[in-house]
PDB file of C-alpha atoms and ligand atoms in Angstrom:
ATOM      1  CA  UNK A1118      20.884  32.212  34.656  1.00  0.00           C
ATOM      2  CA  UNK A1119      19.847  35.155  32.710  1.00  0.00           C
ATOM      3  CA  UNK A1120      17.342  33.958  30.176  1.00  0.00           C
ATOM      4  CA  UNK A1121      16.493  30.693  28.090  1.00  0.00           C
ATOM      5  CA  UNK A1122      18.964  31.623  24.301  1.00  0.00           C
ATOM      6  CA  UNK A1123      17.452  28.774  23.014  1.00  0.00           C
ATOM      7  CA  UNK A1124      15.507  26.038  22.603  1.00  0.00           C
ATOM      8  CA  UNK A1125      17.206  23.226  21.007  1.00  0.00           C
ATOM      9  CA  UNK A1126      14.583  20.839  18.652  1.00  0.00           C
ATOM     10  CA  UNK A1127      16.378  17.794  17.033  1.00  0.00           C
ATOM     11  CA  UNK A1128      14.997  17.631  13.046  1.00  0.00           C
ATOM     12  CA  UNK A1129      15.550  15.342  10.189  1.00  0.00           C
ATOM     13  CA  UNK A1130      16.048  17.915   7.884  1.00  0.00           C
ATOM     14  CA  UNK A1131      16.752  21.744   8.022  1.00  0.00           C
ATOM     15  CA  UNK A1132      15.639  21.600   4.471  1.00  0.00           C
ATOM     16  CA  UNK A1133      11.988  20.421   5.510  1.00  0.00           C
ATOM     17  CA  UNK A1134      11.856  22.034   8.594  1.00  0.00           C
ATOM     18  CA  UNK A1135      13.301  25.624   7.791  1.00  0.00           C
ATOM     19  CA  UNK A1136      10.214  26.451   5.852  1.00  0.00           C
ATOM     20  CA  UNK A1137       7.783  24.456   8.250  1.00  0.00           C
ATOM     21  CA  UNK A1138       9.323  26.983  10.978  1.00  0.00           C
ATOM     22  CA  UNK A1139       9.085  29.678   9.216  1.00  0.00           C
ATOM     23  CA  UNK A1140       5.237  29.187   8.511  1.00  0.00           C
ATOM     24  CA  UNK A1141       4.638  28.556  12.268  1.00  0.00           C
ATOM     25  CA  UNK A1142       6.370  31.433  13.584  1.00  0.00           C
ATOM     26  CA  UNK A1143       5.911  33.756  10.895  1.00  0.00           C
ATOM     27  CA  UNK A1144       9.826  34.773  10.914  1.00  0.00           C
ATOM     28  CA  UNK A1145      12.751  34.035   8.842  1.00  0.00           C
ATOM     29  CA  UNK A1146      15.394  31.873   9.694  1.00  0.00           C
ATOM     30  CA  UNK A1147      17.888  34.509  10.083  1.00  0.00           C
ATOM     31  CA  UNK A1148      21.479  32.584  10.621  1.00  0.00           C
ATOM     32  CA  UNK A1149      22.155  28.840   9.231  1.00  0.00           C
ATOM     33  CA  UNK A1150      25.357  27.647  11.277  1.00  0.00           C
ATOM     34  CA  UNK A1151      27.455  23.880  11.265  1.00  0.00           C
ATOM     35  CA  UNK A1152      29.257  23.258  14.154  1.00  0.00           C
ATOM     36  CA  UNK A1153      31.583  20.480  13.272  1.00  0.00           C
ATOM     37  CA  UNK A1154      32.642  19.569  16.561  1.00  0.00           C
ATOM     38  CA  UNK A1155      29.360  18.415  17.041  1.00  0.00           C
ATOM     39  CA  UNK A1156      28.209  17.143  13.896  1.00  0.00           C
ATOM     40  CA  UNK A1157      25.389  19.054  13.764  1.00  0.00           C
ATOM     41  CA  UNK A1158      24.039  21.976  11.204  1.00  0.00           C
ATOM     42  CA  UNK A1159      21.979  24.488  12.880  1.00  0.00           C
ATOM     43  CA  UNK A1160      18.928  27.017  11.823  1.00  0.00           C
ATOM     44  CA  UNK A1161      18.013  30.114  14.078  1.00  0.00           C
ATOM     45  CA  UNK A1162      14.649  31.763  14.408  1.00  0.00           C
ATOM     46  CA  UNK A1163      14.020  34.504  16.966  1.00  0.00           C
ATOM     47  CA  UNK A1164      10.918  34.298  19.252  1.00  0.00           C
ATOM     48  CA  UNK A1165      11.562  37.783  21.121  1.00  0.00           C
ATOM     49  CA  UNK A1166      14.376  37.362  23.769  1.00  0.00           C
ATOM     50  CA  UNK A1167      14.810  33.888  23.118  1.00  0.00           C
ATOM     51  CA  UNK A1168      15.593  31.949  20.114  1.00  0.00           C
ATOM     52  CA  UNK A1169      14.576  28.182  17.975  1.00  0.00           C
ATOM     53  CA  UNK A1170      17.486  26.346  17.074  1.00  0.00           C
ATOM     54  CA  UNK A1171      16.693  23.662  14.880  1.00  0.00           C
ATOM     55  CA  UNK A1172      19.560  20.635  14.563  1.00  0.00           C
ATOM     56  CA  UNK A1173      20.319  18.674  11.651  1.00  0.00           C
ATOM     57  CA  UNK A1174      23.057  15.904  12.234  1.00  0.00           C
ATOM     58  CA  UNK A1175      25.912  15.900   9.809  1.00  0.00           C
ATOM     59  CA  UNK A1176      27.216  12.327  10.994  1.00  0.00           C
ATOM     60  CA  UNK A1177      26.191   9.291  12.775  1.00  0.00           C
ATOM     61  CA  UNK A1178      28.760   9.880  15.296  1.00  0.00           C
ATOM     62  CA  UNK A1179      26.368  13.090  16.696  1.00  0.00           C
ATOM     63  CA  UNK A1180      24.457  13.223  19.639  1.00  0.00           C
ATOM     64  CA  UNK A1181      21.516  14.314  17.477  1.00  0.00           C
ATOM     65  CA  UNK A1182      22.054  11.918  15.061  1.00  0.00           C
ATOM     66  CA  UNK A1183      21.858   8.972  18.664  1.00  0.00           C
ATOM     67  CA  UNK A1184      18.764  11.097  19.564  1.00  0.00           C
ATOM     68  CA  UNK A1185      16.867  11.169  16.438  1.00  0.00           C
ATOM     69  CA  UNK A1186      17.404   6.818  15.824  1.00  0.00           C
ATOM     70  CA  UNK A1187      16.298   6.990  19.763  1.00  0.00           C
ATOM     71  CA  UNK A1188      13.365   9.233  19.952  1.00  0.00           C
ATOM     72  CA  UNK A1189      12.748  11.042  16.811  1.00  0.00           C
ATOM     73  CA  UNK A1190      12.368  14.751  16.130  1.00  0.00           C
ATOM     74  CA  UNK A1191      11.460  16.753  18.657  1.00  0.00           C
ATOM     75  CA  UNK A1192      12.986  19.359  21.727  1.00  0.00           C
ATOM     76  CA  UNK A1193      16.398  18.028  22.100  1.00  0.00           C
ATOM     77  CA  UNK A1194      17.479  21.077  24.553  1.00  0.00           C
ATOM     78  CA  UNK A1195      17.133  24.132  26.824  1.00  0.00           C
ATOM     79  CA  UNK A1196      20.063  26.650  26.355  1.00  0.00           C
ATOM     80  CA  UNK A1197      20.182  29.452  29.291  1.00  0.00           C
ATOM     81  CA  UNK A1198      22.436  32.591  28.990  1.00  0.00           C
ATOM     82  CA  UNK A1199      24.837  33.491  31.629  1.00  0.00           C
ATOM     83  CA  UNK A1200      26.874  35.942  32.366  1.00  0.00           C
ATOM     84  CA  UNK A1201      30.014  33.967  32.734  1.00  0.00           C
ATOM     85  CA  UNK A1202      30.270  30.228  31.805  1.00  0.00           C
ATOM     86  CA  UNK A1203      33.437  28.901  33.988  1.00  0.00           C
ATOM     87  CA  UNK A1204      31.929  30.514  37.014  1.00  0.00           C
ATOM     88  CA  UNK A1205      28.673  28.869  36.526  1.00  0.00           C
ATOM     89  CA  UNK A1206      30.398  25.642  35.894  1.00  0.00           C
ATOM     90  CA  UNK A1207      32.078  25.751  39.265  1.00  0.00           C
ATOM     91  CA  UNK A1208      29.206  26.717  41.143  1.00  0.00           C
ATOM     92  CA  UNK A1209      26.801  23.829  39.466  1.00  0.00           C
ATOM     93  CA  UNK A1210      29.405  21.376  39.887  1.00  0.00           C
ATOM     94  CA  UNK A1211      29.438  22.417  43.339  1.00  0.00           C
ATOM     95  CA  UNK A1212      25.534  22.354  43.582  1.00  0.00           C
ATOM     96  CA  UNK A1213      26.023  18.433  42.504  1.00  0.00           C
ATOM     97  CA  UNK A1214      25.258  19.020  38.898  1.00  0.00           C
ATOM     98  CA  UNK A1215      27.140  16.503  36.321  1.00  0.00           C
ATOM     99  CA  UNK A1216      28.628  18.774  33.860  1.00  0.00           C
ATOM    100  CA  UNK A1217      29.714  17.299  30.037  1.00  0.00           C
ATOM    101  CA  UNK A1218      32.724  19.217  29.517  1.00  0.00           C
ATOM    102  CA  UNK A1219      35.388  19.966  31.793  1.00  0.00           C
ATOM    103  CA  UNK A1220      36.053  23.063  29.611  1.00  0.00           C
ATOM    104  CA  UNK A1221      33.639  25.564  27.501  1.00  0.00           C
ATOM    105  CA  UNK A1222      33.591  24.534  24.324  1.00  0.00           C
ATOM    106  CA  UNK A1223      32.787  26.941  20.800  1.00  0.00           C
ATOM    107  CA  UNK A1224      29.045  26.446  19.911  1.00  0.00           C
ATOM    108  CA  UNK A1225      27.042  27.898  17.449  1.00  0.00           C
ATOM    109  CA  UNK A1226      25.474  31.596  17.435  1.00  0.00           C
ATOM    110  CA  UNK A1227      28.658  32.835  18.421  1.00  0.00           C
ATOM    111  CA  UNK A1228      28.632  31.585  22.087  1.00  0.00           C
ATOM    112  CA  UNK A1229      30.396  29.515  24.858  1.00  0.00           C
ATOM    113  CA  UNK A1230      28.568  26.147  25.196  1.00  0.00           C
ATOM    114  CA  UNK A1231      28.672  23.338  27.810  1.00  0.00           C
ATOM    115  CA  UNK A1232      26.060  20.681  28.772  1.00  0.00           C
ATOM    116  CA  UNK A1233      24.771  18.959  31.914  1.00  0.00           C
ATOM    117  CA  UNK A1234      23.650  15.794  31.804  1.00  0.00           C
ATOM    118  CA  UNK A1235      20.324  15.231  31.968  1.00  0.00           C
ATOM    119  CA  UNK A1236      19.962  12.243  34.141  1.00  0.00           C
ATOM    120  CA  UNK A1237      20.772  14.930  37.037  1.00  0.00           C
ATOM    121  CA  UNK A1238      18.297  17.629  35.567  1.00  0.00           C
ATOM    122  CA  UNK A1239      14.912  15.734  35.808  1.00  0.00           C
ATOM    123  CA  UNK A1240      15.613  13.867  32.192  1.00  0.00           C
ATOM    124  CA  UNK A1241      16.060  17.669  30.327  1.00  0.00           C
ATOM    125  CA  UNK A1242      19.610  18.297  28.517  1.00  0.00           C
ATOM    126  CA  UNK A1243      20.457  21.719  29.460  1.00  0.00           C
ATOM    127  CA  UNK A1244      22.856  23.467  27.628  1.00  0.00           C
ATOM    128  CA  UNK A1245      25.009  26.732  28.586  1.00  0.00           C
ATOM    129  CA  UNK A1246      25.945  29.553  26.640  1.00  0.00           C
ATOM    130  CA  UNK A1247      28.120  32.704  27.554  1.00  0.00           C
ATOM    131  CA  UNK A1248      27.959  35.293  24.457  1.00  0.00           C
ATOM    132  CA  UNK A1249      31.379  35.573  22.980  1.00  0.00           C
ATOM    133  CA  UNK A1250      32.605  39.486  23.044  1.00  0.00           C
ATOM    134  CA  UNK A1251      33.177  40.660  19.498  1.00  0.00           C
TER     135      UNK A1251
HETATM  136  C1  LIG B 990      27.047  23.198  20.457  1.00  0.00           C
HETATM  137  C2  LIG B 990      26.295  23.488  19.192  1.00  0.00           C
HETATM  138  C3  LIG B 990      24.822  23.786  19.443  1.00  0.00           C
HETATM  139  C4  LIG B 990      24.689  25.089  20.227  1.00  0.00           C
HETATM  140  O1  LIG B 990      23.614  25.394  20.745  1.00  0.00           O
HETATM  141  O2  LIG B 990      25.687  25.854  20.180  1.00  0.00           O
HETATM  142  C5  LIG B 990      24.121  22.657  20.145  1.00  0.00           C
HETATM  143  O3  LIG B 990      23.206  22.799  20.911  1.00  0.00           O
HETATM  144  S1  LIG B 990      24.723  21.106  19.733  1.00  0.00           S
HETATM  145  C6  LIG B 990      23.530  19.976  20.454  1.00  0.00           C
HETATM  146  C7  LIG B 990      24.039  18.564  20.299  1.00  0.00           C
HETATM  147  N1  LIG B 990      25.124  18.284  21.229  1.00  0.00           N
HETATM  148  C8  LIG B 990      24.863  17.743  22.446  1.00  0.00           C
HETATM  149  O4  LIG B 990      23.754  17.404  22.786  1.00  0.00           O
HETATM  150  C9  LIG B 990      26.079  17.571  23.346  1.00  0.00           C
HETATM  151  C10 LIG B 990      25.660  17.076  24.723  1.00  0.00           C
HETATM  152  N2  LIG B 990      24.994  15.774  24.621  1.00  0.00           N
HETATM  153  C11 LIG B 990      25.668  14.612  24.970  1.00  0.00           C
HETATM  154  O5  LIG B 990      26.802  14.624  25.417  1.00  0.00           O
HETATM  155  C12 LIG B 990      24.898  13.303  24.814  1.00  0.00           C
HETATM  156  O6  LIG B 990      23.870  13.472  23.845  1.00  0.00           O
HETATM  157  C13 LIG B 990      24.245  12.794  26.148  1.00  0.00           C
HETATM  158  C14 LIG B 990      25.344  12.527  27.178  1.00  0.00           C
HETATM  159  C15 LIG B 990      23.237  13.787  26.673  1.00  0.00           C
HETATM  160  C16 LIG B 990      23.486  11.497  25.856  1.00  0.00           C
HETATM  161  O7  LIG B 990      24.412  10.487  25.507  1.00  0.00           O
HETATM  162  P1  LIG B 990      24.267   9.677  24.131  1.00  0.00           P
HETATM  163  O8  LIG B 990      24.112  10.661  23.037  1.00  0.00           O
HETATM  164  O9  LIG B 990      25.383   8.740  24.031  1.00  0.00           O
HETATM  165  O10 LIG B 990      22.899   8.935  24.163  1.00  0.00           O
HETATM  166  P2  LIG B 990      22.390   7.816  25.136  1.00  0.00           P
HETATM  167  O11 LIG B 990      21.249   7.216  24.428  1.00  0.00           O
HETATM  168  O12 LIG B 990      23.481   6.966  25.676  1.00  0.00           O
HETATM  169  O13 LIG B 990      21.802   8.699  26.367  1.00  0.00           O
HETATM  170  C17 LIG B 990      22.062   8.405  27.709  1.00  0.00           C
HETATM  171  C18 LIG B 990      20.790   8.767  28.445  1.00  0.00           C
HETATM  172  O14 LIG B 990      20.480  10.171  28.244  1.00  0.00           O
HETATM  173  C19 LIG B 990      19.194  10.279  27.625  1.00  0.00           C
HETATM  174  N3  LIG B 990      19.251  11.365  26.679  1.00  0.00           N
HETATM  175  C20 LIG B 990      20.013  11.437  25.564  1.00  0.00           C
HETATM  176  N4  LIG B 990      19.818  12.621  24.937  1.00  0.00           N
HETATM  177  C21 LIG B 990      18.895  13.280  25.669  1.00  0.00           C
HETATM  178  C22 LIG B 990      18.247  14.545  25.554  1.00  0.00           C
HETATM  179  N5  LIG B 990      18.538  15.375  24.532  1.00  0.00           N
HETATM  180  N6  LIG B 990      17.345  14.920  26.484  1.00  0.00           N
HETATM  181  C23 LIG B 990      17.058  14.079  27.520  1.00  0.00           C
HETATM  182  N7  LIG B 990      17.614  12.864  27.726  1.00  0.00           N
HETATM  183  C24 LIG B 990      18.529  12.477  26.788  1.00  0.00           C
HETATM  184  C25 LIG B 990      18.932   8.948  26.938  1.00  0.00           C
HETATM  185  O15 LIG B 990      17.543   8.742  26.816  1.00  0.00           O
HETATM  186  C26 LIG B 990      19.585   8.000  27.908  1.00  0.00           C
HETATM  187  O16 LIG B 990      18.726   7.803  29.003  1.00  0.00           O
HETATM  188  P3  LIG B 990      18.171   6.330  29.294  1.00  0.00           P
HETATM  189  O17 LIG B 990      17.255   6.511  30.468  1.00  0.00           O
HETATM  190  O18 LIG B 990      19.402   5.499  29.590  1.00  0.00           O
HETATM  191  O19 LIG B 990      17.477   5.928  28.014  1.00  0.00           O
HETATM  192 CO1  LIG B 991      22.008  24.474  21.557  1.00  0.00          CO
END
């Protein structure tokens, strides 16, 4: 893994929480992204070398939309960068790790995104992202 690209916090509402955000960390939201495969609308903040991705669901068939009537706003996910997604795939699966997706899928922030499960990661969602070459 070559850094954490983001940490992923579930929110009712980008439009509350973009300027709450932006208060607290003294930075723009620089990049305001739906991903409709997910039903989710995103907000990015940079903190340095990693990044805060807030999630708004779009639709009550979203995983955020489950975790928000579950267990309210809050972290939702830890997104580490790698070099090369399908390789990393292979060797967690390997390691025993239960991986979402049998293929990358298109996320948000211009990346490759898959998911482990978290009942195999200690109860934390982890999330994978390969940058997609321009
Ligand atoms: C891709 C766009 C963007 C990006 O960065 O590019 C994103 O990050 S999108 C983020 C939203 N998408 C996802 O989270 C996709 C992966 N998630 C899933 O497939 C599900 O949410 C899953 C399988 C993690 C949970 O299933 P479900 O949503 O159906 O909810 P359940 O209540 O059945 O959960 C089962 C079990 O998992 C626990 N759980 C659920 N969500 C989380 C979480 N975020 N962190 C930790 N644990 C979680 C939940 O509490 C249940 O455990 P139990 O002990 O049975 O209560
Ligand atoms: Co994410």
């Amino acid at each position: 893994m070559l850094k954490v690209e983001h940490i992923g916090i579930a929110v009712q509402s980008l439009q509350v929480s973009i300027p709450l955000f932006e208060k607290l960390l003294n930075t723009s939201c620089y990049k305001q992204e739906t991903v409709a495969s997910e039903y989710v609308e995103t907000a990015f903040f940079r903190q340095g070398e990693t990044k805060i991705e807030l999630l708004e669901a779009t639709g009550g068939e979203s995983a955020i939309a489950r975790f928000l009537e579950k267990k309210g706003e809050g972290i939702h996910h830890i997104a580490f960068e790698v070099n090369d997604i399908r390789e990393e795939m292979a060797r967690l699966t390997a390691e025993g790790f239960t991986l979402l997706q049998a293929e990358p899928k298109l996320g948000a922030d211009n990346k490759l995104v898959c998911f482990l499960h978290p009942k195999g990661t200690n109860g934390v969602l982890v999330e994978l992202c390969q940058e997609i070459e321009k």
